[in-house]
Amino acid sequence: MPPTERRRRDTPPPRTGNTEVEVLRGFLDYLRFSIAAKVDGAPEPQVRTPAVSSGTNLLGLLNHLTFVERATFLGEAVNDWQATFRSASSDSVADILADYREATARANEVLDGCTDLAAPLPRPQPGKRAPSVRWALAHMIEETGRHAGHADILREQIDDTTGR
């Protein structure tokens, strides 16, 4: 397939409302969609094959972000962050995508109940102070954006697919 046929239309940044929460959530959802689109349709085994010396692979990035979403917004504990960059060989692309989409949907349910960005996230994590909603949103935008950039390069290395 010629490279021009593998180019997705570049999706511009989202148009959001003017409030801080609308802007933050709009950009987070935009980045979530972008990285999921990078993984969706990626061929096996390349989607899980390390493409750089650090061992980073496309499916592992999305698996990692699933854990970050759960830890940040749902208070789930993660004992080994490095392990989150690997997916089980039995997990398909569809499985990892479904897990990610489920985690982001649950995170959005939590955020739907948050009206004060300065308030702590309402998540159970005994012995740990929850970050503010603002901090959690900013952190997830940074984390998702950074890994979406990695995913752009990895997907292009796999099959020349580009675009958001």
PDB file of C-alpha atoms in Angstrom:
ATOM      1  CA  MET A   1       0.000   0.000   0.000  1.00  0.00           C
ATOM      2  CA  PRO A   2       1.479   3.396  -0.925  1.00  0.00           C
ATOM      3  CA  PRO A   3       2.333   5.590   2.100  1.00  0.00           C
ATOM      4  CA  THR A   4      -0.228   8.219   1.093  1.00  0.00           C
ATOM      5  CA  GLU A   5      -3.008   5.649   1.580  1.00  0.00           C
ATOM      6  CA  ARG A   6      -1.847   5.031   5.154  1.00  0.00           C
ATOM      7  CA  ARG A   7      -2.119   8.635   6.208  1.00  0.00           C
ATOM      8  CA  ARG A   8      -5.006   9.394   8.477  1.00  0.00           C
ATOM      9  CA  ARG A   9      -6.531  12.795   8.313  1.00  0.00           C
ATOM     10  CA  ASP A  10      -4.829  14.921  10.930  1.00  0.00           C
ATOM     11  CA  THR A  11      -7.398  15.747  13.569  1.00  0.00           C
ATOM     12  CA  PRO A  12      -7.000  19.309  14.857  1.00  0.00           C
ATOM     13  CA  PRO A  13      -7.069  20.110  18.580  1.00  0.00           C
ATOM     14  CA  PRO A  14     -10.559  19.959  20.047  1.00  0.00           C
ATOM     15  CA  ARG A  15     -12.911  22.880  20.207  1.00  0.00           C
ATOM     16  CA  THR A  16     -14.020  23.034  23.809  1.00  0.00           C
ATOM     17  CA  GLY A  17     -16.018  25.291  26.027  1.00  0.00           C
ATOM     18  CA  ASN A  18     -14.218  28.138  27.735  1.00  0.00           C
ATOM     19  CA  THR A  19     -14.144  26.876  31.291  1.00  0.00           C
ATOM     20  CA  GLU A  20     -10.952  25.386  32.679  1.00  0.00           C
ATOM     21  CA  VAL A  21     -12.563  22.000  33.221  1.00  0.00           C
ATOM     22  CA  GLU A  22     -13.975  21.902  29.667  1.00  0.00           C
ATOM     23  CA  VAL A  23     -10.567  22.716  28.201  1.00  0.00           C
ATOM     24  CA  LEU A  24      -8.682  20.200  30.370  1.00  0.00           C
ATOM     25  CA  ARG A  25     -11.150  17.369  29.830  1.00  0.00           C
ATOM     26  CA  GLY A  26     -11.467  18.156  26.127  1.00  0.00           C
ATOM     27  CA  PHE A  27      -7.726  17.908  25.565  1.00  0.00           C
ATOM     28  CA  LEU A  28      -7.435  14.768  27.694  1.00  0.00           C
ATOM     29  CA  ASP A  29     -10.175  13.013  25.722  1.00  0.00           C
ATOM     30  CA  TYR A  30      -8.571  14.167  22.458  1.00  0.00           C
ATOM     31  CA  LEU A  31      -5.242  12.609  23.471  1.00  0.00           C
ATOM     32  CA  ARG A  32      -6.945   9.435  24.704  1.00  0.00           C
ATOM     33  CA  PHE A  33      -8.646   9.040  21.339  1.00  0.00           C
ATOM     34  CA  SER A  34      -5.367   9.735  19.507  1.00  0.00           C
ATOM     35  CA  ILE A  35      -3.350   7.035  21.259  1.00  0.00           C
ATOM     36  CA  ALA A  36      -6.130   4.457  21.019  1.00  0.00           C
ATOM     37  CA  ALA A  37      -6.338   5.167  17.266  1.00  0.00           C
ATOM     38  CA  LYS A  38      -2.585   4.553  16.955  1.00  0.00           C
ATOM     39  CA  VAL A  39      -2.950   1.076  18.437  1.00  0.00           C
ATOM     40  CA  ASP A  40      -6.225   0.147  16.734  1.00  0.00           C
ATOM     41  CA  GLY A  41      -5.529  -1.864  13.596  1.00  0.00           C
ATOM     42  CA  ALA A  42      -1.797  -2.229  14.245  1.00  0.00           C
ATOM     43  CA  PRO A  43      -0.615  -5.616  12.986  1.00  0.00           C
ATOM     44  CA  GLU A  44       0.622  -8.513  15.089  1.00  0.00           C
ATOM     45  CA  PRO A  45       3.335  -9.217  16.100  1.00  0.00           C
ATOM     46  CA  GLN A  46       4.770  -5.755  15.368  1.00  0.00           C
ATOM     47  CA  VAL A  47       2.323  -4.050  17.766  1.00  0.00           C
ATOM     48  CA  ARG A  48       4.067  -5.793  20.668  1.00  0.00           C
ATOM     49  CA  THR A  49       7.576  -6.002  19.248  1.00  0.00           C
ATOM     50  CA  PRO A  50      10.057  -3.585  20.841  1.00  0.00           C
ATOM     51  CA  ALA A  51      11.034  -0.967  18.280  1.00  0.00           C
ATOM     52  CA  VAL A  52      13.680   0.837  20.343  1.00  0.00           C
ATOM     53  CA  SER A  53      16.457  -0.322  22.651  1.00  0.00           C
ATOM     54  CA  SER A  54      14.423   0.494  25.781  1.00  0.00           C
ATOM     55  CA  GLY A  55      11.976  -2.265  24.815  1.00  0.00           C
ATOM     56  CA  THR A  56       9.075   0.129  24.241  1.00  0.00           C
ATOM     57  CA  ASN A  57       6.327  -1.179  21.997  1.00  0.00           C
ATOM     58  CA  LEU A  58       2.991   0.193  20.870  1.00  0.00           C
ATOM     59  CA  LEU A  59       0.744  -2.202  22.798  1.00  0.00           C
ATOM     60  CA  GLY A  60       2.823  -1.776  25.945  1.00  0.00           C
ATOM     61  CA  LEU A  61       2.331   2.001  25.852  1.00  0.00           C
ATOM     62  CA  LEU A  62      -1.433   1.626  25.816  1.00  0.00           C
ATOM     63  CA  ASN A  63      -1.304  -1.018  28.535  1.00  0.00           C
ATOM     64  CA  HIS A  64       0.787   1.365  30.668  1.00  0.00           C
ATOM     65  CA  LEU A  65      -1.683   4.217  30.162  1.00  0.00           C
ATOM     66  CA  THR A  66      -4.509   1.933  31.275  1.00  0.00           C
ATOM     67  CA  PHE A  67      -2.719   1.469  34.601  1.00  0.00           C
ATOM     68  CA  VAL A  68      -1.968   5.203  34.904  1.00  0.00           C
ATOM     69  CA  GLU A  69      -5.652   6.054  34.363  1.00  0.00           C
ATOM     70  CA  ARG A  70      -6.709   3.539  37.012  1.00  0.00           C
ATOM     71  CA  ALA A  71      -4.069   4.677  39.501  1.00  0.00           C
ATOM     72  CA  THR A  72      -4.683   8.394  38.997  1.00  0.00           C
ATOM     73  CA  PHE A  73      -8.472   8.539  38.885  1.00  0.00           C
ATOM     74  CA  LEU A  74      -9.565   5.325  40.596  1.00  0.00           C
ATOM     75  CA  GLY A  75      -6.873   4.985  43.242  1.00  0.00           C
ATOM     76  CA  GLU A  76      -5.743   1.526  42.160  1.00  0.00           C
ATOM     77  CA  ALA A  77      -2.297   0.590  43.444  1.00  0.00           C
ATOM     78  CA  VAL A  78       0.508  -0.329  41.056  1.00  0.00           C
ATOM     79  CA  ASN A  79       3.425  -2.247  42.513  1.00  0.00           C
ATOM     80  CA  ASP A  80       5.664  -2.408  39.433  1.00  0.00           C
ATOM     81  CA  TRP A  81       5.348   0.465  36.971  1.00  0.00           C
ATOM     82  CA  GLN A  82       7.924  -1.047  34.586  1.00  0.00           C
ATOM     83  CA  ALA A  83       5.776  -4.167  34.263  1.00  0.00           C
ATOM     84  CA  THR A  84       2.847  -2.067  33.041  1.00  0.00           C
ATOM     85  CA  PHE A  85       4.745  -1.390  29.816  1.00  0.00           C
ATOM     86  CA  ARG A  86       4.341  -5.055  28.864  1.00  0.00           C
ATOM     87  CA  SER A  87       1.170  -6.856  27.906  1.00  0.00           C
ATOM     88  CA  ALA A  88       0.539 -10.551  28.301  1.00  0.00           C
ATOM     89  CA  SER A  89       1.124 -12.580  25.142  1.00  0.00           C
ATOM     90  CA  SER A  90      -2.471 -13.800  25.452  1.00  0.00           C
ATOM     91  CA  ASP A  91      -3.836 -10.220  25.347  1.00  0.00           C
ATOM     92  CA  SER A  92      -4.949  -9.176  21.901  1.00  0.00           C
ATOM     93  CA  VAL A  93      -4.949  -5.631  20.560  1.00  0.00           C
ATOM     94  CA  ALA A  94      -8.735  -5.675  21.007  1.00  0.00           C
ATOM     95  CA  ASP A  95      -8.342  -6.748  24.671  1.00  0.00           C
ATOM     96  CA  ILE A  96      -5.897  -3.938  25.501  1.00  0.00           C
ATOM     97  CA  LEU A  97      -8.029  -1.369  23.642  1.00  0.00           C
ATOM     98  CA  ALA A  98     -11.148  -2.519  25.512  1.00  0.00           C
ATOM     99  CA  ASP A  99      -9.333  -2.329  28.866  1.00  0.00           C
ATOM    100  CA  TYR A 100      -8.088   1.180  28.068  1.00  0.00           C
ATOM    101  CA  ARG A 101     -11.499   2.388  26.953  1.00  0.00           C
ATOM    102  CA  GLU A 102     -13.106   0.896  30.055  1.00  0.00           C
ATOM    103  CA  ALA A 103     -10.525   2.584  32.312  1.00  0.00           C
ATOM    104  CA  THR A 104     -11.039   5.971  30.653  1.00  0.00           C
ATOM    105  CA  ALA A 105     -14.825   5.610  30.844  1.00  0.00           C
ATOM    106  CA  ARG A 106     -14.588   4.845  34.577  1.00  0.00           C
ATOM    107  CA  ALA A 107     -12.188   7.768  35.044  1.00  0.00           C
ATOM    108  CA  ASN A 108     -14.650  10.062  33.253  1.00  0.00           C
ATOM    109  CA  GLU A 109     -17.440   8.882  35.554  1.00  0.00           C
ATOM    110  CA  VAL A 110     -15.318   9.986  38.513  1.00  0.00           C
ATOM    111  CA  LEU A 111     -14.551  13.305  36.829  1.00  0.00           C
ATOM    112  CA  ASP A 112     -18.229  13.894  36.051  1.00  0.00           C
ATOM    113  CA  GLY A 113     -18.803  14.225  39.792  1.00  0.00           C
ATOM    114  CA  CYS A 114     -15.945  16.686  40.300  1.00  0.00           C
ATOM    115  CA  THR A 115     -17.009  20.323  40.159  1.00  0.00           C
ATOM    116  CA  ASP A 116     -14.102  21.912  42.045  1.00  0.00           C
ATOM    117  CA  LEU A 117     -10.726  21.543  40.340  1.00  0.00           C
ATOM    118  CA  ALA A 118      -8.927  22.438  43.576  1.00  0.00           C
ATOM    119  CA  ALA A 119     -10.640  19.660  45.531  1.00  0.00           C
ATOM    120  CA  PRO A 120      -8.928  16.309  46.028  1.00  0.00           C
ATOM    121  CA  LEU A 121      -9.961  13.485  43.750  1.00  0.00           C
ATOM    122  CA  PRO A 122     -12.589  11.322  45.436  1.00  0.00           C
ATOM    123  CA  ARG A 123     -10.613   8.092  45.307  1.00  0.00           C
ATOM    124  CA  PRO A 124      -9.958   5.529  47.972  1.00  0.00           C
ATOM    125  CA  GLN A 125      -6.296   5.019  48.752  1.00  0.00           C
ATOM    126  CA  PRO A 126      -5.709   4.525  52.467  1.00  0.00           C
ATOM    127  CA  GLY A 127      -2.747   6.426  53.848  1.00  0.00           C
ATOM    128  CA  LYS A 128      -2.230   8.552  50.735  1.00  0.00           C
ATOM    129  CA  ARG A 129      -3.516  12.033  50.129  1.00  0.00           C
ATOM    130  CA  ALA A 130      -5.364  12.312  46.813  1.00  0.00           C
ATOM    131  CA  PRO A 131      -4.135  14.941  44.360  1.00  0.00           C
ATOM    132  CA  SER A 132      -6.378  17.782  43.274  1.00  0.00           C
ATOM    133  CA  VAL A 133      -8.628  17.221  40.285  1.00  0.00           C
ATOM    134  CA  ARG A 134      -6.650  19.944  38.444  1.00  0.00           C
ATOM    135  CA  TRP A 135      -3.323  18.207  39.104  1.00  0.00           C
ATOM    136  CA  ALA A 136      -4.721  14.823  38.041  1.00  0.00           C
ATOM    137  CA  LEU A 137      -6.055  16.242  34.771  1.00  0.00           C
ATOM    138  CA  ALA A 138      -2.808  18.088  34.015  1.00  0.00           C
ATOM    139  CA  HIS A 139      -0.780  14.966  34.838  1.00  0.00           C
ATOM    140  CA  MET A 140      -2.898  12.743  32.576  1.00  0.00           C
ATOM    141  CA  ILE A 141      -2.684  15.254  29.717  1.00  0.00           C
ATOM    142  CA  GLU A 142       1.121  15.288  30.055  1.00  0.00           C
ATOM    143  CA  GLU A 143       1.409  11.505  30.438  1.00  0.00           C
ATOM    144  CA  THR A 144      -0.984  10.673  27.606  1.00  0.00           C
ATOM    145  CA  GLY A 145       0.487  13.335  25.302  1.00  0.00           C
ATOM    146  CA  ARG A 146       4.040  12.134  25.873  1.00  0.00           C
ATOM    147  CA  HIS A 147       3.135   8.526  25.143  1.00  0.00           C
ATOM    148  CA  ALA A 148       0.925   9.489  22.186  1.00  0.00           C
ATOM    149  CA  GLY A 149       4.028  11.083  20.672  1.00  0.00           C
ATOM    150  CA  HIS A 150       5.962   7.864  21.231  1.00  0.00           C
ATOM    151  CA  ALA A 151       3.066   5.944  19.662  1.00  0.00           C
ATOM    152  CA  ASP A 152       3.139   8.196  16.581  1.00  0.00           C
ATOM    153  CA  ILE A 153       6.741   7.200  15.896  1.00  0.00           C
ATOM    154  CA  LEU A 154       6.266   3.516  16.729  1.00  0.00           C
ATOM    155  CA  ARG A 155       3.210   3.160  14.487  1.00  0.00           C
ATOM    156  CA  GLU A 156       4.964   4.869  11.594  1.00  0.00           C
ATOM    157  CA  GLN A 157       7.907   2.448  12.035  1.00  0.00           C
ATOM    158  CA  ILE A 158       5.485  -0.505  11.930  1.00  0.00           C
ATOM    159  CA  ASP A 159       3.492   0.250   8.785  1.00  0.00           C
ATOM    160  CA  ASP A 160       4.022   3.892   7.767  1.00  0.00           C
ATOM    161  CA  THR A 161       0.628   4.885   9.253  1.00  0.00           C
ATOM    162  CA  THR A 162       0.661   8.544  10.251  1.00  0.00           C
ATOM    163  CA  GLY A 163      -1.819  11.167  11.402  1.00  0.00           C
ATOM    164  CA  ARG A 164      -4.006  11.569  14.480  1.00  0.00           C
TER     165      ARG A 164
END
